Short mmCIF file of C-alpha atoms in Angstrom, two decimals:
data_model
loop_
_atom_site.label_atom_id
_atom_site.label_comp_id
_atom_site.label_asym_id
_atom_site.label_seq_id
_atom_site.Cartn_x
_atom_site.Cartn_y
_atom_site.Cartn_z
CA MET A 159 -1.45 33.91 -64.79
CA LYS A 160 -3.16 32.28 -61.81
CA ARG A 161 -0.31 31.26 -58.95
CA LEU A 162 -0.12 28.00 -57.61
CA ALA A 163 1.93 27.89 -53.69
CA ILE A 164 2.99 24.03 -52.90
CA ILE A 165 3.98 23.35 -49.77
CA THR A 166 5.47 19.93 -49.71
CA THR A 167 8.77 18.48 -47.19
CA HIS A 168 11.59 18.22 -49.48
CA PRO A 169 12.25 17.78 -52.78
CA ILE A 170 11.63 13.94 -54.40
CA GLN A 171 11.64 12.59 -57.63
CA TYR A 172 8.94 11.69 -58.40
CA TYR A 173 7.28 15.42 -57.49
CA ALA A 174 10.25 17.54 -58.86
CA PRO A 175 10.06 16.32 -62.13
CA VAL A 176 6.13 18.17 -62.29
CA PHE A 177 6.51 21.68 -60.45
CA ARG A 178 9.62 22.11 -62.82
CA LEU A 179 6.54 20.88 -66.45
CA LEU A 180 4.31 23.21 -64.36
CA HIS A 181 6.32 26.33 -65.06
CA GLN A 182 7.82 25.95 -68.72
CA ARG A 183 4.57 24.93 -69.36
CA GLY A 184 3.69 28.53 -68.43
CA ASN A 185 0.19 28.32 -68.20
CA ILE A 186 -0.10 28.81 -64.08
CA SER A 187 2.31 30.39 -62.30
CA VAL A 188 4.11 27.70 -59.25
CA LYS A 189 6.06 28.18 -55.78
CA VAL A 190 7.39 25.07 -53.81
CA PHE A 191 7.76 25.82 -49.93
CA TYR A 192 9.87 23.53 -49.21
CA THR A 193 9.13 22.93 -45.23
CA TRP A 194 11.94 20.35 -44.45
CA GLY A 195 14.42 23.51 -44.81
CA GLU A 196 17.73 23.03 -46.63
CA GLY A 197 19.34 20.21 -44.12
CA ALA A 198 16.79 18.10 -46.39
CA MET A 199 19.83 17.83 -49.18
CA GLN A 200 21.41 15.41 -47.10
CA LYS A 201 18.92 12.89 -44.65
CA HIS A 202 19.58 11.28 -43.88
CA ASP A 203 17.48 7.95 -45.61
CA PRO A 204 16.98 5.13 -42.43
CA GLY A 205 15.54 2.80 -44.31
CA PHE A 206 18.53 2.38 -47.03
CA ASN A 207 20.69 3.76 -43.34
CA ARG A 208 22.81 5.35 -45.24
CA VAL A 209 22.68 9.84 -46.50
CA ILE A 210 20.62 10.21 -49.82
CA GLU A 211 21.42 12.44 -52.41
CA TRP A 212 19.98 12.17 -55.30
CA ASP A 213 22.41 12.03 -58.15
CA ILE A 214 20.34 13.23 -60.81
CA PRO A 215 18.22 17.41 -60.57
CA LEU A 216 15.89 18.09 -58.66
CA LEU A 217 15.63 22.05 -57.60
CA ASP A 218 16.56 23.56 -61.53
CA GLY A 219 13.69 24.56 -63.30
CA TYR A 220 10.72 26.40 -61.13
CA PRO A 221 10.50 28.65 -58.36
CA TYR A 222 10.94 27.35 -55.23
CA GLU A 223 11.36 28.58 -51.39
CA TRP A 224 13.14 26.71 -47.92
CA VAL A 225 11.26 27.34 -45.10
CA ILE A 226 13.32 27.51 -41.47
CA ASN A 227 12.20 24.42 -39.82
CA THR A 228 12.25 24.74 -36.05
CA SER A 229 11.96 20.77 -35.12
CA THR A 230 14.10 19.55 -31.84
CA ASP A 231 14.05 16.11 -35.33
CA PRO A 232 13.92 17.51 -38.42
CA GLY A 233 12.00 15.25 -41.42
CA SER A 234 9.33 13.80 -42.42
CA HIS A 235 9.08 10.93 -40.22
CA HIS A 236 6.88 12.50 -37.11
CA PHE A 237 3.90 15.03 -37.18
CA LYS A 238 7.24 17.35 -34.99
CA GLY A 239 9.21 16.67 -37.78
CA ILE A 240 8.31 19.87 -39.12
CA ILE A 241 7.50 22.84 -37.41
CA ASN A 242 7.82 26.00 -39.74
CA PRO A 243 6.78 29.57 -37.62
CA ALA A 244 7.33 31.39 -40.84
CA LEU A 245 5.39 29.14 -43.01
CA ASN A 246 1.82 31.35 -43.44
CA SER A 247 3.26 34.15 -44.22
CA GLN A 248 5.97 34.00 -46.05
CA VAL A 249 3.06 31.51 -49.31
CA ALA A 250 0.90 35.55 -48.16
CA ALA A 251 3.48 36.76 -48.79
CA TRP A 252 3.60 35.26 -52.75
CA GLN A 253 -0.34 35.98 -52.80
CA PRO A 254 -1.08 32.73 -54.44
CA ASP A 255 -4.71 32.01 -55.85
CA ALA A 256 -4.59 28.86 -54.66
CA LEU A 257 -2.98 26.01 -52.04
CA LEU A 258 -1.38 22.57 -52.77
CA VAL A 259 -0.54 20.99 -49.63
CA PHE A 260 1.54 17.60 -50.03
CA GLY A 261 0.73 15.44 -47.33
CA TRP A 262 -1.19 16.81 -44.02
CA ALA A 263 0.65 14.30 -41.12
CA TYR A 264 3.42 16.95 -40.19
CA SER A 265 2.60 19.72 -37.60
CA SER A 266 3.10 22.84 -40.05
CA HIS A 267 1.12 21.37 -43.49
CA LEU A 268 -2.09 20.59 -40.77
CA GLY A 269 -1.46 24.17 -39.57
CA VAL A 270 -1.28 25.05 -43.08
CA MET A 271 -4.38 23.98 -44.62
CA ARG A 272 -6.28 25.13 -40.75
CA HIS A 273 -4.76 28.40 -41.97
CA PHE A 274 -6.11 29.44 -45.24
CA LYS A 275 -8.82 27.27 -45.29
CA ASN A 276 -11.73 29.99 -46.47
CA LYS A 277 -9.27 32.09 -47.89
CA LEU A 278 -7.99 29.93 -50.37
CA PRO A 279 -8.63 27.43 -52.43
CA VAL A 280 -6.35 24.43 -50.21
CA TYR A 281 -6.25 22.12 -52.20
CA PHE A 282 -4.44 17.90 -51.33
CA ARG A 283 -2.38 15.35 -52.60
CA GLY A 284 -2.05 12.11 -50.59
CA ASP A 285 -1.31 8.16 -51.84
CA SER A 286 -2.97 6.83 -48.53
CA THR A 287 -5.13 3.67 -49.01
CA LEU A 288 -7.46 1.21 -47.57
CA LEU A 289 -5.74 -1.79 -47.35
CA ASP A 290 -4.03 -2.09 -44.13
CA GLU A 291 -7.61 -0.93 -43.07
CA ARG A 292 -8.55 -2.83 -39.67
CA SER A 293 -11.77 -2.61 -38.05
CA GLY A 294 -12.14 -1.84 -34.37
CA LEU A 295 -12.10 1.63 -31.36
CA LYS A 296 -8.76 3.32 -33.28
CA SER A 297 -10.38 3.03 -36.03
CA VAL A 298 -13.33 4.64 -35.95
CA ILE A 299 -11.96 6.99 -33.68
CA ARG A 300 -9.30 8.10 -36.72
CA SER A 301 -12.59 8.11 -39.46
CA LEU A 302 -13.59 10.66 -37.16
CA PHE A 303 -9.83 12.21 -37.14
CA LEU A 304 -9.14 11.75 -41.45
CA LYS A 305 -12.46 13.62 -41.87
CA TRP A 306 -11.97 16.25 -39.63
CA VAL A 307 -8.53 16.72 -41.43
CA TYR A 308 -9.99 16.79 -44.52
CA LYS A 309 -12.91 19.42 -43.83
CA HIS A 310 -9.44 22.08 -44.40
CA ALA A 311 -9.47 20.71 -48.07
CA ASP A 312 -11.20 21.85 -51.19
CA HIS A 313 -10.09 19.37 -53.49
CA ALA A 314 -7.90 15.86 -53.85
CA PHE A 315 -6.05 14.82 -56.34
CA TYR A 316 -5.77 11.40 -56.01
CA VAL A 317 -2.96 8.86 -57.72
CA GLY A 318 -5.06 5.60 -58.22
CA THR A 319 -8.68 3.26 -57.46
CA ASN A 320 -7.79 2.34 -54.05
CA ASN A 321 -6.33 6.86 -53.09
CA ARG A 322 -9.55 7.34 -54.08
CA ARG A 323 -11.19 5.05 -52.77
CA TYR A 324 -9.47 6.34 -49.40
CA PHE A 325 -11.05 9.44 -49.72
CA GLU A 326 -14.42 8.35 -50.66
CA ALA A 327 -14.12 6.66 -46.70
CA TYR A 328 -13.19 10.52 -45.27
CA GLY A 329 -15.80 12.71 -47.33
CA PHE A 330 -14.50 13.46 -50.33
CA GLU A 331 -17.10 13.35 -52.88
CA LEU A 332 -16.87 12.66 -56.49
CA SER A 333 -17.40 16.61 -57.06
CA ARG A 334 -13.77 17.41 -55.29
CA LEU A 335 -11.97 14.30 -56.75
CA THR A 336 -9.09 14.51 -59.81
CA PHE A 337 -7.19 12.21 -61.38
CA ALA A 338 -4.07 13.01 -60.86
CA PRO A 339 -1.81 10.07 -62.19
CA HIS A 340 1.14 8.55 -60.16
CA ALA A 341 3.62 8.43 -62.45
CA VAL A 342 7.75 8.68 -63.24
CA ASP A 343 10.32 9.80 -66.62
CA ASN A 344 8.98 6.78 -67.65
CA GLU A 345 11.31 7.97 -70.88
CA ARG A 346 14.77 7.42 -68.21
CA PHE A 347 13.69 4.53 -67.57
CA ALA A 348 12.73 2.81 -71.20
CA GLY A 349 15.55 4.34 -72.64
CA ASN A 350 18.28 2.42 -74.05
CA ARG A 351 20.40 0.78 -71.11
CA THR A 352 21.30 -2.76 -72.57
CA ALA A 353 24.66 -2.48 -72.80
CA GLU A 354 25.52 -1.82 -69.27
CA ALA A 355 22.46 -4.28 -68.22
CA LEU A 356 24.30 -7.30 -70.01
CA LYS A 357 28.07 -6.48 -68.47
CA LEU A 358 25.36 -6.99 -65.35
CA ARG A 359 24.20 -9.27 -66.00
CA HIS A 360 27.02 -10.52 -67.06
CA ASP A 361 29.11 -9.57 -63.86
CA LEU A 362 26.79 -11.17 -61.78
CA GLY A 363 26.90 -14.36 -63.85
CA ILE A 364 23.84 -14.42 -65.25
CA ASP A 365 23.36 -16.14 -69.22
CA ALA A 366 21.52 -13.45 -71.36
CA ASP A 367 19.57 -17.33 -71.65
CA ASP A 368 18.95 -17.99 -68.18
CA ILE A 369 15.43 -15.09 -66.53
CA LEU A 370 16.46 -12.88 -64.39
CA VAL A 371 13.90 -12.20 -61.41
CA LEU A 372 14.96 -8.28 -60.12
CA PHE A 373 13.30 -7.29 -56.07
CA ALA A 374 14.63 -3.14 -56.06
CA GLY A 375 13.85 -1.35 -52.61
CA LYS A 376 14.13 -1.34 -49.51
CA LEU A 377 15.23 -4.25 -47.42
CA GLU A 378 12.77 -4.14 -45.00
CA GLU A 379 9.57 -5.78 -43.22
CA LYS A 380 7.10 -4.48 -44.59
CA LYS A 381 8.10 -5.18 -48.49
CA SER A 382 8.86 -8.92 -47.72
CA PRO A 383 11.99 -10.37 -49.16
CA GLY A 384 12.09 -12.56 -46.96
CA LEU A 385 8.31 -14.53 -48.54
CA LEU A 386 10.48 -13.45 -52.05
CA LEU A 387 13.08 -15.58 -50.54
CA ASN A 388 11.65 -18.54 -49.44
CA ALA A 389 9.24 -18.97 -52.97
CA PHE A 390 13.09 -18.40 -55.23
CA LEU A 391 14.38 -20.83 -53.10
CA ASN A 392 11.86 -23.17 -53.90
CA LEU A 393 11.28 -22.64 -57.52
CA PRO A 394 11.75 -25.65 -59.27
CA ALA A 395 13.02 -24.13 -62.83
CA GLY A 396 17.59 -24.28 -62.41
CA ASN A 397 17.77 -20.97 -64.99
CA VAL A 398 16.23 -18.33 -63.11
CA HIS A 399 18.85 -15.72 -60.70
CA LEU A 400 17.14 -13.91 -57.73
CA LEU A 401 18.83 -10.42 -56.86
CA PHE A 402 17.86 -7.55 -54.76
CA ALA A 403 19.23 -4.65 -55.30
CA GLY A 404 19.25 -2.49 -52.19
CA SER A 405 19.65 -2.21 -48.36
CA GLY A 406 17.76 -2.21 -44.89
CA ASN A 407 18.05 -3.85 -41.53
CA LEU A 408 17.12 -7.89 -43.07
CA LYS A 409 20.41 -7.37 -46.23
CA GLN A 410 22.13 -9.64 -43.54
CA TYR A 411 19.78 -11.38 -42.57
CA LEU A 412 18.78 -12.44 -46.01
CA GLU A 413 22.64 -12.61 -48.01
CA ASP A 414 22.91 -15.55 -45.28
CA LYS A 415 19.84 -17.58 -45.95
CA ALA A 416 21.17 -17.66 -48.89
CA PHE A 417 25.03 -18.00 -48.84
CA GLY A 418 26.03 -20.75 -50.94
CA ASN A 419 23.33 -20.26 -53.44
CA LYS A 420 25.00 -19.33 -56.20
CA HIS A 421 21.09 -18.03 -59.07
CA VAL A 422 20.91 -15.52 -55.34
CA HIS A 423 22.30 -12.14 -55.63
CA PHE A 424 23.10 -9.07 -54.02
CA ILE A 425 24.08 -4.54 -55.22
CA ASP A 426 23.86 -2.68 -52.38
CA PHE A 427 21.83 0.93 -52.96
CA GLN A 428 21.44 2.31 -56.84
CA ASN A 429 21.66 5.31 -57.69
CA GLN A 430 18.41 7.83 -60.11
CA GLN A 431 20.87 7.62 -63.20
CA GLN A 432 22.30 3.32 -62.87
CA MET A 433 17.83 2.38 -61.63
CA PRO A 434 17.32 2.30 -66.26
CA VAL A 435 20.40 0.29 -65.67
CA ILE A 436 19.07 -2.60 -62.70
CA TYR A 437 15.82 -2.90 -64.53
CA GLN A 438 17.02 -3.62 -67.87
CA ALA A 439 18.67 -6.29 -65.84
CA CYS A 440 16.27 -8.36 -65.22
CA ASN A 441 13.43 -9.58 -67.09
CA LEU A 442 10.50 -9.79 -63.92
CA PHE A 443 10.22 -7.40 -61.23
CA CYS A 444 8.30 -8.18 -58.30
CA LEU A 445 7.30 -6.58 -55.38
CA PRO A 446 6.44 -8.61 -52.39
CA SER A 447 4.64 -5.89 -50.01
CA LYS A 448 2.52 -7.15 -47.15
CA GLY A 449 2.36 -3.20 -45.55
CA PRO A 450 1.51 -1.71 -44.30
CA GLY A 451 2.31 1.11 -45.98
CA GLU A 452 3.30 0.04 -49.71
CA THR A 453 0.64 2.77 -51.04
CA TRP A 454 1.66 2.02 -54.01
CA GLY A 455 4.60 1.03 -55.28
CA LEU A 456 6.82 3.49 -57.38
CA ALA A 457 9.32 1.36 -58.99
CA VAL A 458 6.50 -1.28 -60.53
CA ASN A 459 6.42 1.68 -62.71
CA GLU A 460 9.57 2.04 -63.61
CA ALA A 461 10.02 -1.55 -64.24
CA MET A 462 6.91 -0.96 -66.42
CA ALA A 463 8.18 1.41 -68.14
CA GLY A 464 12.19 -0.49 -68.61
CA GLY A 465 10.06 -2.62 -70.26
CA LYS A 466 9.62 -5.33 -66.85
CA ALA A 467 6.74 -8.27 -66.34
CA ILE A 468 5.51 -7.45 -62.85
CA LEU A 469 4.67 -9.38 -60.23
CA VAL A 470 3.11 -7.65 -56.71
CA ALA A 471 1.33 -8.59 -53.71
CA ASP A 472 -2.67 -7.63 -53.63
CA LYS A 473 -1.50 -4.99 -51.02
CA VAL A 474 0.82 -2.98 -53.46
CA GLY A 475 -1.18 0.16 -54.29
CA CYS A 476 -0.49 0.28 -57.63
CA ALA A 477 -1.51 -3.77 -58.13
CA ILE A 478 -5.04 -2.46 -59.43
CA ASP A 479 -4.44 -0.34 -61.74
CA LEU A 480 -0.68 -1.59 -63.86
CA VAL A 481 -1.41 -5.18 -63.27
CA LYS A 482 -3.05 -7.00 -66.12
CA PRO A 483 -2.95 -10.70 -64.96
CA GLY A 484 -2.29 -12.36 -67.68
CA TYR A 485 -0.86 -9.37 -69.56
CA ASN A 486 2.06 -8.24 -68.11
CA GLY A 487 2.39 -9.78 -64.40
CA TYR A 488 0.56 -11.64 -61.79
CA ILE A 489 -1.27 -10.25 -58.94
CA PHE A 490 -0.09 -13.02 -55.69
CA LYS A 491 -2.60 -12.81 -52.16
CA SER A 492 0.12 -11.12 -49.57
CA GLY A 493 1.96 -13.14 -46.83
CA ASP A 494 1.14 -16.05 -49.15
CA GLU A 495 4.46 -18.21 -50.32
CA ASN A 496 2.30 -20.84 -52.01
CA SER A 497 0.73 -18.02 -54.08
CA LEU A 498 3.92 -16.60 -55.40
CA LEU A 499 5.82 -19.34 -55.12
CA SER A 500 2.31 -20.66 -58.34
CA CYS A 501 3.03 -17.22 -59.64
CA LEU A 502 6.91 -17.50 -59.51
CA THR A 503 6.47 -20.63 -61.20
CA GLU A 504 4.16 -19.54 -63.86
CA LEU A 505 6.09 -16.67 -65.16
CA THR A 506 9.25 -18.14 -65.41
CA ARG A 507 8.16 -21.16 -67.18
CA SER A 508 9.51 -18.95 -70.75
CA LYS A 509 10.92 -15.38 -71.29
CA LYS A 510 9.16 -14.63 -74.28
CA ILE A 511 6.13 -14.73 -71.92
CA LEU A 512 7.98 -12.56 -70.32
CA GLU A 513 8.75 -10.16 -73.47
CA LYS A 514 5.53 -10.39 -74.79
CA PHE A 515 4.00 -9.57 -70.64
CA GLY A 516 6.71 -6.20 -70.78
CA GLU A 517 5.98 -5.19 -74.44
CA ASN A 518 2.90 -4.91 -72.39
CA SER A 519 3.76 -3.47 -69.39
CA GLY A 520 5.68 -0.39 -71.44
CA LYS A 521 2.02 0.17 -73.58
CA ILE A 522 -0.21 0.64 -69.85
CA ILE A 523 2.60 2.64 -68.13
CA ALA A 524 2.76 5.28 -71.26
CA ASP A 525 -0.72 6.61 -70.03
CA TRP A 526 0.12 7.12 -66.76
CA ASN A 527 3.05 10.25 -66.84
CA PHE A 528 4.19 14.17 -65.24
CA LYS A 529 1.61 15.70 -68.14
CA LYS A 530 -0.91 13.85 -66.87
CA ILE A 531 -0.61 15.74 -63.40
CA ALA A 532 0.12 19.42 -64.76
CA GLU A 533 -3.38 19.20 -66.84
CA ALA A 534 -4.70 17.93 -63.83
CA ILE A 535 -3.85 20.81 -61.27
CA GLU A 536 -3.68 23.58 -64.62
CA ASN A 537 -7.12 22.27 -65.17
CA LYS A 538 -8.24 22.61 -61.18
CA LEU A 539 -6.87 26.06 -61.02
CA THR A 540 -8.01 26.90 -63.45
CA GLU A 541 -11.61 26.63 -64.51
#
């Protein structure tokens, strides 16, 4: 059986289920090497401004090893945050047939790619896009550097259209690319949580016939929650509510701006077990990000799995693949309040249309699942 060593920083709710599925399917042998070290299990997330401990299992059902991280400032927020002197030897000791590296922008990850290049097939997984690219000398230098980086990868698994275009721009021919969709646990988010969702609406003072627009995530500049609030405050409809679910450095600003408005609501950071309830309580999910760095927006997958209509900015990486204007939602021009207000006005005219769009979201997202990712990896390793 072919053996695949997987190099990634820390357990993540979007990747651990794929590792578990690969192990359960038994078509290849996998071992995950976590390079942040055990300290990653209680990491401080600066975006949410708290220590995050997920309430779903992320280490069950697949083999893994912690790799000692000697960085003086450990974390995935900078290149020198992941330094593992023993990584190459630990990987080699397991005797893999190939490597799959998640992200290159860490000292040890780039190092392991360079070390095993021409020794073993090196596969790569990332979700970067060209949506934030700018012209100029810095862009030229960055392009040359990235083409050098990706020469150390034999093949890449791309998550969607914008990610594929990124890989093509930096030297990957189509023959070196395989589609492995970005995915979430669709079944968990689609599971019936109606009673809890109705209770949440009731507790917030939202009537059953009212429309609820949801923003869920970090309240930070790149996600533009302020733009959404400004547009919402100019909505003509009186039966529409807005819920911000999350925390971050813009929370106080948003609360101050919405002070006294009974149609704008806030709840703090919610863990994974509660998120399906949050999505199912809403009628429309909005991700108004302007970037830079909204490479995909997996919250959109989650909301679609929950059967919700979608409104996103064109700087959200998944927009081109997951949002079909007039079918399951709309895409507005990033940073343009009038464009956002126009889409919000159109979408909040009819709850029945939102319900139909939500059904269509469920149909679209069904094919974006963990099984497709596992199959793509298995097929590449065993071809």
